[in-house]
Every structure is written in C-alpha cells, then in structure tokens.
Amino acid sequence: MSQIILNFKSSIKQMNKISRTYIKYGNIIVCAAACAFLFCCAIMGKFGNYDNLLYLRGELLILLRDMISAIYVPAIIIEILKIAFKNDTLN
C-alpha cells in the first residue's frame, strides 16, 4: 500500500505545472464540498429543519460531483495531451 502511495506521489510530481495547480487548488474546493456534505449528513435530524438539510445535502452532493469533474478531468486531459505530444512519432 505504501508503494502505491509513493508511486502516486511521484506521478503527481512529474505532472505539468498547470495540472498540478488545478489539482492543488481544486482539492481545497472538493474537500470543502465533501465536508459540507458530511456535516449535513451528520446533523440531519438533530439540528435544524430535516427537510431543508435533506435538500441541501442533495445539492452539496451534486456540487461535489460537478466539482470533481470540473477539476480533475481537465488536469487528466492536459496530461494525456502532454504525453501524446511527447510521444508523437509521425513527424
């Protein structure tokens, strides 16, 4: 397991500067949305109005899904294009 984590860290370090910046600042936004979602799940039925928290939880889950696709997918696409450009042998 530790070898997998080390491989993941080394692959992040080898990434393009733009991709690393996307992931670096995007992680903050994704973690904030995930924490807000988990907070709504934890207090639902204990504090506040249950129906409002249920609706907010659903909206935060949609936000989390959209933020993951808006942050990690462009970083991965940039990396794929960089690797394809580096390995281009047609010319």
PDB file of C-alpha atoms in Angstrom, residues 12 15-28 71 75 79:
ATOM      1  CA  ILE A  12       1.873  13.929  -9.303  1.00  0.00           C
ATOM      2  CA  MET A  15       2.824  16.313 -13.874  1.00  0.00           C
ATOM      3  CA  ASN A  16       2.658  19.516 -15.854  1.00  0.00           C
ATOM      4  CA  LYS A  17       2.653  22.745 -13.836  1.00  0.00           C
ATOM      5  CA  ILE A  18      -0.866  23.624 -14.994  1.00  0.00           C
ATOM      6  CA  SER A  19      -2.220  20.209 -13.983  1.00  0.00           C
ATOM      7  CA  ARG A  20      -0.539  20.394 -10.583  1.00  0.00           C
ATOM      8  CA  THR A  21      -2.035  23.842  -9.997  1.00  0.00           C
ATOM      9  CA  TYR A  22      -5.503  22.567 -10.969  1.00  0.00           C
ATOM     10  CA  ILE A  23      -5.201  19.698  -8.524  1.00  0.00           C
ATOM     11  CA  LYS A  24      -3.574  21.769  -5.771  1.00  0.00           C
ATOM     12  CA  TYR A  25      -6.267  24.434  -5.604  1.00  0.00           C
ATOM     13  CA  GLY A  26      -9.077  22.146  -6.690  1.00  0.00           C
ATOM     14  CA  ASN A  27      -8.509  19.795  -3.763  1.00  0.00           C
ATOM     15  CA  ILE A  28      -9.424  22.627  -1.389  1.00  0.00           C
ATOM     16  CA  ILE A  71     -11.215  19.958 -11.615  1.00  0.00           C
ATOM     17  CA  ALA A  75      -5.946  18.042 -15.366  1.00  0.00           C
ATOM     18  CA  GLU A  79      -1.586  15.231 -19.001  1.00  0.00           C
TER      19      GLU A  79
END
